[in-house]
Amino acid sequence: MSAEPHVAHNYSPLPVTAATAEGVWITGIDGARYLDCLGAYSAVNFGHRNPRIVAAAMEQLGRVTLTSRAFMSDRLEPFCAALAALCGKDMVLPMNTGAEAVESAVKVARKWGYDVKGVPDGQARIIVAGGNFHGRTTTIISFSDDDEARAGFGPYTPGFDRVPYGDIESLAAAITPDTVAVLVEPIQGEAGIIVPPDDYLPRLRALCTENNVLMIADEIQSGLGRTGTTFAVQHWGVTPDIFTLGKALGGGILPVSAVVADSHILGVLTPGTHGSTFGGNPLAAAVGHTVVDMLADGTWQARAADLGAHLHTRLREFIGHGVFAVRGKGLWAGIDIDPALGTGKQFCLRLADHGVLAKDTHGSTLRLAPPLVITHEEIDWVRDRFGEALRRA
Ligand SMILES: *Cc1c(COP(=O)(O)O)cnc(C)c1O
């Protein structure tokens, strides 16, 4: 029987039950300590219970936590101003989960298509990439090619064209006068930390500009310091028209997401056309604003670049010794384990036995996204545990 019989079985967690956590460490109910190399899929970028973020949340808990957008709070405008500035844009639509941010960006792009670009009503199309992961709603899984995520949940939402990730020629060929947007992860997370060819995002940006198509960068997992820059697109000098953000924006405390763009795009939303009871609530705004402030001077990004280089150097030592490939940027790594050593899940179970928590993606690929507070010494410690787990295979 499942250890959690009353919890819907939509996950298959490792047999580790967290009781407390601090920084990169999680302590189980049995007292065992684990170094968290998943970081809640990059939602815990600043470490578990980051003191500055917890203090901001506590302070706001003592003031006001929820008003709904029916009234204003003194937290929302300052948060949105700071986040817009971080993105080099002038407007923010606050939401809660990543999937909601993507859904909202899809709605904004369609409405922009009709109101601004002049696409005939009901005809708007959005191009997406093969292997994408943008969330779990019915519309979002409609344009997924992951059968596990999709099968059995139809009928599916129309209006999407999928082309192979990294293939700019296919993308160019898919653009029609009815195309309103291209939605892409700058580095694909769930697909296994797939970094595109260097000319992909710059050429995608140019194609969008030439064809009056919005470029939507889903930076929900790749953004906010993870890859060594504020946003992954910056590795290629690219600026999208729309950012979707989430995960780390909530500081590891609560769901906070956002769509960020200029007002000539987000301005297509008028009162009543879109909303969210919890989106932009004072507690979320206080936490999100703290996260944005923490990213303002580049220290966290530089840390992710430095520690990430160290992590990649250490992991690459295993290539040819049970590891086929290591991919990624900054403190984000996809690792292909020799399938002869077992599935990714089996390898994660062995890693957990050695005190390291990680998560498989597909097949024999693992992904690491440790909190950015990890140290060089802790990375060396993870490398040693990784080596033990490989030898035990
Ligand atoms: C996690 C993720 C999402 C969905 O976020 P949720 O908060 O789980 O809804 C969307 N896009 C990307 C790239 C993600 O990694």
mmCIF file of C-alpha atoms and ligand atoms in Angstrom:
data_model
loop_
_atom_site.group_PDB
_atom_site.id
_atom_site.type_symbol
_atom_site.label_atom_id
_atom_site.label_comp_id
_atom_site.label_asym_id
_atom_site.label_seq_id
_atom_site.Cartn_x
_atom_site.Cartn_y
_atom_site.Cartn_z
ATOM 1 C CA MET A 1 0.000 0.000 0.000
ATOM 2 C CA SER A 2 1.103 3.538 -0.669
ATOM 3 C CA ALA A 3 2.631 5.456 2.241
ATOM 4 C CA GLU A 4 0.185 8.256 1.473
ATOM 5 C CA PRO A 5 -3.104 6.451 0.698
ATOM 6 C CA HIS A 6 -5.194 9.615 0.825
ATOM 7 C CA VAL A 7 -2.954 11.592 -1.486
ATOM 8 C CA ALA A 8 -3.824 11.343 -5.199
ATOM 9 C CA HIS A 9 -1.241 9.172 -6.884
ATOM 10 C CA ASN A 10 -0.053 11.694 -9.453
ATOM 11 C CA TYR A 11 3.527 11.552 -8.098
ATOM 12 C CA SER A 12 5.878 8.747 -7.148
ATOM 13 C CA PRO A 13 8.061 10.415 -4.497
ATOM 14 C CA LEU A 14 11.359 9.105 -3.187
ATOM 15 C CA PRO A 15 10.954 7.460 0.255
ATOM 16 C CA VAL A 16 12.235 10.577 2.049
ATOM 17 C CA THR A 17 9.894 12.506 4.374
ATOM 18 C CA ALA A 18 11.054 16.050 5.044
ATOM 19 C CA ALA A 19 10.555 17.380 8.549
ATOM 20 C CA THR A 20 12.688 20.523 8.410
ATOM 21 C CA ALA A 21 14.995 22.260 5.943
ATOM 22 C CA GLU A 22 17.573 25.034 5.918
ATOM 23 C CA GLY A 23 19.711 26.307 3.054
ATOM 24 C CA VAL A 24 20.588 23.318 0.860
ATOM 25 C CA TRP A 25 19.821 20.727 3.552
ATOM 26 C CA ILE A 26 16.637 18.777 4.222
ATOM 27 C CA THR A 27 16.274 16.752 7.424
ATOM 28 C CA GLY A 28 13.959 13.745 7.377
ATOM 29 C CA ILE A 29 11.546 12.714 10.122
ATOM 30 C CA ASP A 30 14.059 9.965 11.018
ATOM 31 C CA GLY A 31 16.791 12.571 11.493
ATOM 32 C CA ALA A 32 18.665 11.709 8.269
ATOM 33 C CA ARG A 33 20.161 14.705 6.450
ATOM 34 C CA TYR A 34 20.038 15.164 2.686
ATOM 35 C CA LEU A 35 21.596 17.692 0.383
ATOM 36 C CA ASP A 36 18.737 18.932 -1.799
ATOM 37 C CA CYS A 37 19.977 18.919 -5.406
ATOM 38 C CA LEU A 38 16.491 19.421 -6.838
ATOM 39 C CA GLY A 39 15.594 22.676 -5.102
ATOM 40 C CA ALA A 40 11.885 22.055 -5.794
ATOM 41 C CA TYR A 41 12.561 22.207 -9.545
ATOM 42 C CA SER A 42 14.308 25.555 -9.118
ATOM 43 C CA ALA A 43 11.623 27.090 -6.897
ATOM 44 C CA VAL A 44 14.051 27.164 -3.948
ATOM 45 C CA ASN A 45 16.842 29.122 -5.669
ATOM 46 C CA PHE A 46 17.716 31.121 -2.552
ATOM 47 C CA GLY A 47 17.805 28.173 -0.171
ATOM 48 C CA HIS A 48 15.215 26.663 2.118
ATOM 49 C CA ARG A 49 13.812 29.280 4.502
ATOM 50 C CA ASN A 50 16.081 32.007 3.223
ATOM 51 C CA PRO A 51 16.226 34.388 6.219
ATOM 52 C CA ARG A 52 15.642 37.569 4.221
ATOM 53 C CA ILE A 53 12.628 36.124 2.386
ATOM 54 C CA VAL A 54 11.168 34.558 5.554
ATOM 55 C CA ALA A 55 11.530 37.909 7.357
ATOM 56 C CA ALA A 56 9.675 39.704 4.562
ATOM 57 C CA ALA A 57 6.895 37.110 4.679
ATOM 58 C CA MET A 58 6.650 37.309 8.489
ATOM 59 C CA GLU A 59 6.487 41.069 8.371
ATOM 60 C CA GLN A 60 3.698 40.952 5.797
ATOM 61 C CA LEU A 61 1.829 38.223 7.757
ATOM 62 C CA GLY A 62 1.540 40.802 10.530
ATOM 63 C CA ARG A 63 0.031 43.436 8.221
ATOM 64 C CA VAL A 64 -2.361 42.175 5.522
ATOM 65 C CA THR A 65 -2.237 38.994 3.441
ATOM 66 C CA LEU A 66 -5.176 38.935 1.035
ATOM 67 C CA THR A 67 -7.479 41.555 -0.329
ATOM 68 C CA SER A 68 -8.198 40.204 -3.830
ATOM 69 C CA ARG A 69 -7.637 42.664 -6.655
ATOM 70 C CA ALA A 70 -11.053 44.181 -5.868
ATOM 71 C CA PHE A 71 -9.111 46.527 -3.563
ATOM 72 C CA MET A 72 -5.575 47.804 -3.778
ATOM 73 C CA SER A 73 -2.683 46.999 -1.462
ATOM 74 C CA ASP A 74 0.437 49.027 -0.827
ATOM 75 C CA ARG A 75 2.544 46.046 -1.941
ATOM 76 C CA LEU A 76 1.458 45.309 -5.486
ATOM 77 C CA GLU A 77 2.571 48.380 -7.466
ATOM 78 C CA PRO A 78 6.079 48.461 -5.900
ATOM 79 C CA PHE A 79 6.504 44.729 -6.601
ATOM 80 C CA CYS A 80 5.347 45.090 -10.208
ATOM 81 C CA ALA A 81 7.527 48.165 -10.775
ATOM 82 C CA ALA A 82 10.602 46.343 -9.486
ATOM 83 C CA LEU A 83 9.887 43.160 -11.457
ATOM 84 C CA ALA A 84 9.204 45.096 -14.652
ATOM 85 C CA ALA A 85 12.529 46.926 -14.209
ATOM 86 C CA LEU A 86 14.370 43.630 -13.667
ATOM 87 C CA CYS A 87 12.926 42.422 -16.976
ATOM 88 C CA GLY A 88 13.458 45.705 -18.852
ATOM 89 C CA LYS A 89 9.686 45.943 -19.424
ATOM 90 C CA ASP A 90 7.004 48.270 -18.114
ATOM 91 C CA MET A 91 4.082 46.069 -17.026
ATOM 92 C CA VAL A 92 3.431 42.952 -14.950
ATOM 93 C CA LEU A 93 0.415 40.661 -14.753
ATOM 94 C CA PRO A 94 0.662 38.878 -11.366
ATOM 95 C CA MET A 95 -0.606 35.304 -11.163
ATOM 96 C CA ASN A 96 0.124 32.341 -8.884
ATOM 97 C CA THR A 97 1.412 29.179 -10.555
ATOM 98 C CA GLY A 98 3.616 28.761 -13.578
ATOM 99 C CA ALA A 99 0.863 27.106 -15.576
ATOM 100 C CA GLU A 100 -1.364 30.132 -14.910
ATOM 101 C CA ALA A 101 1.357 32.455 -16.159
ATOM 102 C CA VAL A 102 1.665 30.440 -19.387
ATOM 103 C CA GLU A 103 -2.130 30.279 -19.812
ATOM 104 C CA SER A 104 -2.262 34.032 -19.277
ATOM 105 C CA ALA A 105 0.506 34.632 -21.825
ATOM 106 C CA VAL A 106 -1.396 32.502 -24.353
ATOM 107 C CA LYS A 107 -4.522 34.591 -23.764
ATOM 108 C CA VAL A 108 -2.593 37.861 -24.020
ATOM 109 C CA ALA A 109 -0.886 36.762 -27.256
ATOM 110 C CA ARG A 110 -4.198 35.726 -28.829
ATOM 111 C CA LYS A 111 -5.911 38.975 -27.834
ATOM 112 C CA TRP A 112 -2.920 40.978 -29.091
ATOM 113 C CA GLY A 113 -3.227 39.018 -32.338
ATOM 114 C CA TYR A 114 -6.849 40.066 -32.809
ATOM 115 C CA ASP A 115 -6.725 43.603 -31.387
ATOM 116 C CA VAL A 116 -3.313 44.743 -32.620
ATOM 117 C CA LYS A 117 -2.026 42.455 -35.371
ATOM 118 C CA GLY A 118 -5.437 42.090 -37.019
ATOM 119 C CA VAL A 119 -5.672 38.303 -37.201
ATOM 120 C CA PRO A 120 -9.262 37.206 -38.060
ATOM 121 C CA ASP A 121 -11.210 36.271 -34.930
ATOM 122 C CA GLY A 122 -10.685 32.682 -33.785
ATOM 123 C CA GLN A 123 -7.761 32.073 -36.183
ATOM 124 C CA ALA A 124 -4.746 32.885 -33.970
ATOM 125 C CA ARG A 125 -1.990 30.267 -33.892
ATOM 126 C CA ILE A 126 0.948 29.859 -31.518
ATOM 127 C CA ILE A 127 4.115 27.922 -32.369
ATOM 128 C CA VAL A 128 5.607 25.697 -29.652
ATOM 129 C CA ALA A 129 8.612 23.379 -29.504
ATOM 130 C CA GLY A 130 8.834 19.615 -29.404
ATOM 131 C CA GLY A 131 9.715 18.298 -25.947
ATOM 132 C CA ASN A 132 8.220 21.393 -24.318
ATOM 133 C CA PHE A 133 7.017 21.569 -20.743
ATOM 134 C CA HIS A 134 4.859 24.554 -19.831
ATOM 135 C CA GLY A 135 2.536 23.142 -17.153
ATOM 136 C CA ARG A 136 -0.430 20.854 -16.658
ATOM 137 C CA THR A 137 -3.662 22.613 -17.674
ATOM 138 C CA THR A 138 -5.840 21.213 -20.457
ATOM 139 C CA THR A 139 -4.688 23.855 -22.943
ATOM 140 C CA ILE A 140 -1.015 23.446 -22.066
ATOM 141 C CA ILE A 141 -1.018 19.642 -22.286
ATOM 142 C CA SER A 142 -2.835 20.015 -25.604
ATOM 143 C CA PHE A 143 0.411 21.221 -27.184
ATOM 144 C CA SER A 144 2.700 18.818 -25.305
ATOM 145 C CA ASP A 145 4.200 15.801 -27.085
ATOM 146 C CA ASP A 146 4.700 13.903 -23.833
ATOM 147 C CA ASP A 147 2.206 11.064 -24.019
ATOM 148 C CA GLU A 148 2.207 10.565 -20.247
ATOM 149 C CA ALA A 149 1.156 14.170 -19.687
ATOM 150 C CA ARG A 150 -1.398 14.165 -22.518
ATOM 151 C CA ALA A 151 -3.047 10.797 -23.070
ATOM 152 C CA GLY A 152 -6.556 10.428 -21.705
ATOM 153 C CA PHE A 153 -7.146 14.131 -21.152
ATOM 154 C CA GLY A 154 -8.675 15.156 -24.482
ATOM 155 C CA PRO A 155 -10.425 16.833 -26.199
ATOM 156 C CA TYR A 156 -7.481 19.120 -26.753
ATOM 157 C CA THR A 157 -7.324 22.887 -27.280
ATOM 158 C CA PRO A 158 -6.595 23.791 -30.924
ATOM 159 C CA GLY A 159 -4.470 26.667 -32.194
ATOM 160 C CA PHE A 160 -0.925 25.376 -31.669
ATOM 161 C CA ASP A 161 1.756 24.254 -34.112
ATOM 162 C CA ARG A 162 4.646 22.204 -32.787
ATOM 163 C CA VAL A 163 8.086 22.167 -34.444
ATOM 164 C CA PRO A 164 11.301 20.414 -33.332
ATOM 165 C CA TYR A 165 13.199 22.307 -30.605
ATOM 166 C CA GLY A 166 16.400 23.930 -31.833
ATOM 167 C CA ASP A 167 15.416 23.645 -35.521
ATOM 168 C CA ILE A 168 15.098 27.212 -36.805
ATOM 169 C CA GLU A 169 14.232 26.199 -40.395
ATOM 170 C CA SER A 170 11.152 24.250 -39.265
ATOM 171 C CA LEU A 171 10.124 27.173 -37.118
ATOM 172 C CA ALA A 172 10.475 29.621 -39.996
ATOM 173 C CA ALA A 173 8.397 27.338 -42.220
ATOM 174 C CA ALA A 174 5.621 27.110 -39.616
ATOM 175 C CA ILE A 175 4.998 30.878 -39.428
ATOM 176 C CA THR A 176 1.816 32.013 -41.196
ATOM 177 C CA PRO A 177 -0.017 35.357 -41.225
ATOM 178 C CA ASP A 178 -2.168 33.988 -38.371
ATOM 179 C CA THR A 179 0.816 33.225 -36.132
ATOM 180 C CA VAL A 180 0.646 35.483 -33.083
ATOM 181 C CA ALA A 181 3.431 34.063 -30.931
ATOM 182 C CA VAL A 182 6.260 31.585 -30.507
ATOM 183 C CA LEU A 183 6.362 30.075 -27.011
ATOM 184 C CA VAL A 184 9.694 28.554 -26.048
ATOM 185 C CA GLU A 185 11.819 27.552 -23.059
ATOM 186 C CA PRO A 186 15.262 29.166 -23.616
ATOM 187 C CA ILE A 187 16.715 25.982 -22.093
ATOM 188 C CA GLN A 188 14.298 23.051 -21.876
ATOM 189 C CA GLY A 189 13.992 21.881 -18.270
ATOM 190 C CA GLU A 190 11.752 18.819 -18.055
ATOM 191 C CA ALA A 191 13.092 17.577 -21.397
ATOM 192 C CA GLY A 192 16.462 17.060 -19.680
ATOM 193 C CA ILE A 193 18.127 20.503 -19.468
ATOM 194 C CA ILE A 194 18.462 20.846 -23.243
ATOM 195 C CA VAL A 195 20.559 23.845 -24.325
ATOM 196 C CA PRO A 196 19.695 24.926 -27.891
ATOM 197 C CA PRO A 197 22.279 25.626 -30.630
ATOM 198 C CA ASP A 198 23.877 29.051 -30.139
ATOM 199 C CA ASP A 199 22.174 30.661 -33.141
ATOM 200 C CA TYR A 200 18.691 29.337 -32.266
ATOM 201 C CA LEU A 201 17.327 32.020 -29.949
ATOM 202 C CA PRO A 202 18.906 34.983 -31.834
ATOM 203 C CA ARG A 203 17.419 33.710 -35.120
ATOM 204 C CA LEU A 204 14.089 32.974 -33.440
ATOM 205 C CA ARG A 205 14.073 36.553 -32.125
ATOM 206 C CA ALA A 206 14.809 37.924 -35.595
ATOM 207 C CA LEU A 207 12.078 35.788 -37.194
ATOM 208 C CA CYS A 208 9.533 37.011 -34.646
ATOM 209 C CA THR A 209 10.461 40.640 -35.295
ATOM 210 C CA GLU A 210 10.355 40.236 -39.104
ATOM 211 C CA ASN A 211 6.953 38.535 -38.988
ATOM 212 C CA ASN A 212 5.278 40.649 -36.278
ATOM 213 C CA VAL A 213 5.040 37.635 -33.999
ATOM 214 C CA LEU A 214 5.483 37.821 -30.205
ATOM 215 C CA MET A 215 8.400 35.929 -28.710
ATOM 216 C CA ILE A 216 7.340 34.416 -25.369
ATOM 217 C CA ALA A 217 10.223 33.110 -23.253
ATOM 218 C CA ASP A 218 9.052 30.705 -20.565
ATOM 219 C CA GLU A 219 11.693 31.420 -17.900
ATOM 220 C CA ILE A 220 9.681 29.818 -15.097
ATOM 221 C CA GLN A 221 12.449 27.298 -14.402
ATOM 222 C CA SER A 222 15.448 28.867 -16.195
ATOM 223 C CA GLY A 223 15.009 32.421 -14.925
ATOM 224 C CA LEU A 224 15.853 34.350 -11.747
ATOM 225 C CA GLY A 225 19.513 33.456 -11.437
ATOM 226 C CA ARG A 226 19.528 29.711 -12.039
ATOM 227 C CA THR A 227 21.761 29.711 -15.123
ATOM 228 C CA GLY A 228 24.238 32.389 -14.000
ATOM 229 C CA THR A 229 22.301 35.293 -15.518
ATOM 230 C CA THR A 230 19.015 36.828 -14.428
ATOM 231 C CA PHE A 231 17.322 35.204 -17.440
ATOM 232 C CA ALA A 232 18.628 32.382 -19.610
ATOM 233 C CA VAL A 233 17.921 34.380 -22.814
ATOM 234 C CA GLN A 234 20.729 36.752 -21.764
ATOM 235 C CA HIS A 235 23.300 34.051 -22.589
ATOM 236 C CA TRP A 236 22.445 34.759 -26.226
ATOM 237 C CA GLY A 237 21.776 38.497 -25.923
ATOM 238 C CA VAL A 238 18.100 37.980 -26.703
ATOM 239 C CA THR A 239 15.139 39.976 -25.348
ATOM 240 C CA PRO A 240 11.716 38.336 -25.657
ATOM 241 C CA ASP A 241 8.484 40.306 -25.945
ATOM 242 C CA ILE A 242 6.938 38.412 -23.045
ATOM 243 C CA PHE A 243 8.497 36.649 -20.065
ATOM 244 C CA THR A 244 6.620 34.047 -18.053
ATOM 245 C CA LEU A 245 8.067 33.723 -14.561
ATOM 246 C CA GLY A 246 7.207 31.583 -11.550
ATOM 247 C CA LYS A 247 8.900 29.021 -9.327
ATOM 248 C CA ALA A 248 11.762 30.990 -7.638
ATOM 249 C CA LEU A 249 9.676 34.186 -7.745
ATOM 250 C CA GLY A 250 7.850 32.769 -4.720
ATOM 251 C CA GLY A 251 11.094 32.559 -2.738
ATOM 252 C CA GLY A 252 10.455 28.910 -1.854
ATOM 253 C CA ILE A 253 7.513 30.010 0.293
ATOM 254 C CA LEU A 254 4.378 30.316 -1.801
ATOM 255 C CA PRO A 255 3.350 30.243 -5.463
ATOM 256 C CA VAL A 256 4.035 33.557 -7.210
ATOM 257 C CA SER A 257 4.052 33.849 -10.993
ATOM 258 C CA ALA A 258 3.905 36.658 -13.506
ATOM 259 C CA VAL A 259 3.647 37.619 -17.150
ATOM 260 C CA VAL A 260 5.969 40.526 -17.879
ATOM 261 C CA ALA A 261 5.831 42.607 -21.070
ATOM 262 C CA ASP A 262 5.464 46.148 -22.329
ATOM 263 C CA SER A 263 2.138 47.926 -22.035
ATOM 264 C CA HIS A 264 1.536 47.879 -25.802
ATOM 265 C CA ILE A 265 1.169 44.101 -25.337
ATOM 266 C CA LEU A 266 -0.175 43.567 -21.784
ATOM 267 C CA GLY A 267 -2.406 46.596 -22.290
ATOM 268 C CA VAL A 268 -4.787 44.399 -24.343
ATOM 269 C CA LEU A 269 -6.139 43.217 -20.982
ATOM 270 C CA THR A 270 -8.873 45.491 -19.684
ATOM 271 C CA PRO A 271 -10.978 45.196 -16.500
ATOM 272 C CA GLY A 272 -12.980 41.983 -16.542
ATOM 273 C CA THR A 273 -11.041 40.240 -19.329
ATOM 274 C CA HIS A 274 -8.739 38.278 -17.034
ATOM 275 C CA GLY A 275 -8.240 37.783 -13.309
ATOM 276 C CA SER A 276 -7.216 35.720 -10.322
ATOM 277 C CA THR A 277 -8.469 35.803 -6.722
ATOM 278 C CA PHE A 278 -4.996 35.242 -5.288
ATOM 279 C CA GLY A 279 -2.835 36.765 -8.035
ATOM 280 C CA GLY A 280 -0.744 39.644 -6.710
ATOM 281 C CA ASN A 281 -1.912 39.223 -3.104
ATOM 282 C CA PRO A 282 0.006 41.302 -0.528
ATOM 283 C CA LEU A 283 1.904 38.326 0.907
ATOM 284 C CA ALA A 284 2.942 37.131 -2.553
ATOM 285 C CA ALA A 285 3.904 40.670 -3.550
ATOM 286 C CA ALA A 286 6.040 41.138 -0.417
ATOM 287 C CA VAL A 287 7.844 37.855 -1.059
ATOM 288 C CA GLY A 288 8.194 38.410 -4.824
ATOM 289 C CA HIS A 289 9.476 41.947 -4.300
ATOM 290 C CA THR A 290 12.134 40.646 -1.901
ATOM 291 C CA VAL A 291 13.252 38.090 -4.502
ATOM 292 C CA VAL A 292 13.497 40.813 -7.154
ATOM 293 C CA ASP A 293 15.480 43.060 -4.783
ATOM 294 C CA MET A 294 17.862 40.192 -4.049
ATOM 295 C CA LEU A 295 18.566 39.801 -7.763
ATOM 296 C CA ALA A 296 19.101 43.510 -8.374
ATOM 297 C CA ASP A 297 22.882 43.714 -7.918
ATOM 298 C CA GLY A 298 23.862 40.505 -9.731
ATOM 299 C CA THR A 299 25.474 38.751 -6.758
ATOM 300 C CA TRP A 300 23.253 35.673 -6.938
ATOM 301 C CA GLN A 301 23.679 35.401 -10.695
ATOM 302 C CA ALA A 302 27.492 35.605 -10.362
ATOM 303 C CA ARG A 303 27.350 32.988 -7.643
ATOM 304 C CA ALA A 304 25.323 30.632 -9.859
ATOM 305 C CA ALA A 305 27.831 31.133 -12.708
ATOM 306 C CA ASP A 306 30.840 30.458 -10.474
ATOM 307 C CA LEU A 307 29.382 27.517 -8.534
ATOM 308 C CA GLY A 308 27.796 26.202 -11.731
ATOM 309 C CA ALA A 309 31.161 26.057 -13.508
ATOM 310 C CA HIS A 310 32.480 24.076 -10.547
ATOM 311 C CA LEU A 311 29.478 21.704 -10.594
ATOM 312 C CA HIS A 312 29.847 21.051 -14.332
ATOM 313 C CA THR A 313 33.609 20.445 -14.018
ATOM 314 C CA ARG A 314 33.006 17.924 -11.248
ATOM 315 C CA LEU A 315 30.162 16.152 -13.048
ATOM 316 C CA ARG A 316 32.104 15.921 -16.307
ATOM 317 C CA GLU A 317 34.758 13.877 -14.467
ATOM 318 C CA PHE A 318 32.244 11.004 -14.619
ATOM 319 C CA ILE A 319 31.856 11.073 -18.416
ATOM 320 C CA GLY A 320 33.004 7.675 -19.635
ATOM 321 C CA HIS A 321 32.605 6.276 -16.104
ATOM 322 C CA GLY A 322 28.881 5.557 -16.055
ATOM 323 C CA VAL A 323 27.847 8.986 -17.340
ATOM 324 C CA PHE A 324 27.266 9.617 -21.060
ATOM 325 C CA ALA A 325 26.686 13.368 -21.078
ATOM 326 C CA VAL A 326 26.355 16.448 -18.865
ATOM 327 C CA ARG A 327 24.410 19.480 -20.125
ATOM 328 C CA GLY A 328 23.264 22.804 -18.801
ATOM 329 C CA LYS A 329 24.304 26.267 -17.723
ATOM 330 C CA GLY A 330 24.999 27.681 -14.281
ATOM 331 C CA LEU A 331 23.746 25.611 -11.375
ATOM 332 C CA TRP A 332 21.516 23.562 -13.618
ATOM 333 C CA ALA A 333 22.626 20.205 -14.953
ATOM 334 C CA GLY A 334 21.077 17.386 -16.946
ATOM 335 C CA ILE A 335 23.039 14.153 -16.618
ATOM 336 C CA ASP A 336 22.574 11.133 -18.890
ATOM 337 C CA ILE A 337 23.436 8.006 -16.903
ATOM 338 C CA ASP A 338 24.460 4.837 -18.747
ATOM 339 C CA PRO A 339 21.073 3.044 -19.064
ATOM 340 C CA ALA A 340 22.887 -0.201 -18.190
ATOM 341 C CA LEU A 341 23.184 1.214 -14.650
ATOM 342 C CA GLY A 342 19.403 1.431 -14.304
ATOM 343 C CA THR A 343 16.663 3.990 -14.771
ATOM 344 C CA GLY A 344 16.984 7.564 -13.583
ATOM 345 C CA LYS A 345 14.534 6.758 -10.799
ATOM 346 C CA GLN A 346 16.645 3.817 -9.599
ATOM 347 C CA PHE A 347 19.726 6.010 -9.620
ATOM 348 C CA CYS A 348 17.901 8.706 -7.609
ATOM 349 C CA LEU A 349 16.985 6.070 -5.000
ATOM 350 C CA ARG A 350 20.677 5.136 -4.709
ATOM 351 C CA LEU A 351 21.669 8.813 -4.475
ATOM 352 C CA ALA A 352 19.131 9.308 -1.682
ATOM 353 C CA ASP A 353 20.728 6.379 0.191
ATOM 354 C CA HIS A 354 23.954 8.380 -0.034
ATOM 355 C CA GLY A 355 22.327 11.585 1.193
ATOM 356 C CA VAL A 356 21.718 13.418 -2.102
ATOM 357 C CA LEU A 357 18.230 14.258 -3.350
ATOM 358 C CA ALA A 358 17.771 14.558 -7.121
ATOM 359 C CA LYS A 359 15.054 13.810 -9.653
ATOM 360 C CA ASP A 360 14.977 11.933 -12.931
ATOM 361 C CA THR A 361 13.353 13.461 -15.981
ATOM 362 C CA HIS A 362 12.945 10.919 -18.767
ATOM 363 C CA GLY A 363 14.585 7.499 -18.998
ATOM 364 C CA SER A 364 18.100 7.617 -17.570
ATOM 365 C CA THR A 365 18.436 11.399 -17.331
ATOM 366 C CA LEU A 366 18.795 13.189 -13.995
ATOM 367 C CA ARG A 367 18.410 16.884 -13.378
ATOM 368 C CA LEU A 368 20.216 18.849 -10.680
ATOM 369 C CA ALA A 369 19.114 22.328 -9.612
ATOM 370 C CA PRO A 370 20.528 22.822 -6.121
ATOM 371 C CA PRO A 371 19.727 26.022 -4.237
ATOM 372 C CA LEU A 372 22.214 28.754 -5.207
ATOM 373 C CA VAL A 373 23.449 28.885 -1.593
ATOM 374 C CA ILE A 374 25.352 25.618 -2.166
ATOM 375 C CA THR A 375 29.136 25.921 -1.570
ATOM 376 C CA HIS A 376 32.164 24.604 -3.490
ATOM 377 C CA GLU A 377 32.773 22.102 -0.672
ATOM 378 C CA GLU A 378 29.175 20.875 -0.811
ATOM 379 C CA ILE A 379 29.483 20.400 -4.581
ATOM 380 C CA ASP A 380 32.604 18.283 -3.985
ATOM 381 C CA TRP A 381 30.626 16.329 -1.398
ATOM 382 C CA VAL A 382 27.842 15.719 -3.947
ATOM 383 C CA ARG A 383 30.476 14.603 -6.486
ATOM 384 C CA ASP A 384 31.820 12.022 -3.997
ATOM 385 C CA ARG A 385 28.331 10.699 -3.208
ATOM 386 C CA PHE A 386 27.569 10.577 -6.935
ATOM 387 C CA GLY A 387 30.695 8.502 -7.471
ATOM 388 C CA GLU A 388 29.663 6.090 -4.721
ATOM 389 C CA ALA A 389 26.203 5.702 -6.237
ATOM 390 C CA LEU A 390 27.749 5.002 -9.673
ATOM 391 C CA ARG A 391 30.085 2.360 -8.240
ATOM 392 C CA ARG A 392 27.253 0.665 -6.364
ATOM 393 C CA ALA A 393 25.245 0.323 -9.568
HETATM 394 C C1 LIG B 1 7.402 24.215 -13.750
HETATM 395 C C2 LIG B 1 7.206 24.866 -15.060
HETATM 396 C C3 LIG B 1 5.945 25.353 -15.443
HETATM 397 C C4 LIG B 1 4.706 25.150 -14.612
HETATM 398 O O1 LIG B 1 4.784 25.715 -13.348
HETATM 399 P P1 LIG B 1 3.747 25.280 -12.193
HETATM 400 O O2 LIG B 1 3.982 26.265 -11.095
HETATM 401 O O3 LIG B 1 4.086 23.876 -11.813
HETATM 402 O O4 LIG B 1 2.371 25.370 -12.776
HETATM 403 C C5 LIG B 1 5.852 26.016 -16.662
HETATM 404 N N1 LIG B 1 6.927 26.177 -17.452
HETATM 405 C C6 LIG B 1 8.139 25.715 -17.112
HETATM 406 C C7 LIG B 1 9.303 25.945 -18.028
HETATM 407 C C8 LIG B 1 8.330 25.025 -15.921
HETATM 408 O O5 LIG B 1 9.519 24.532 -15.611
#
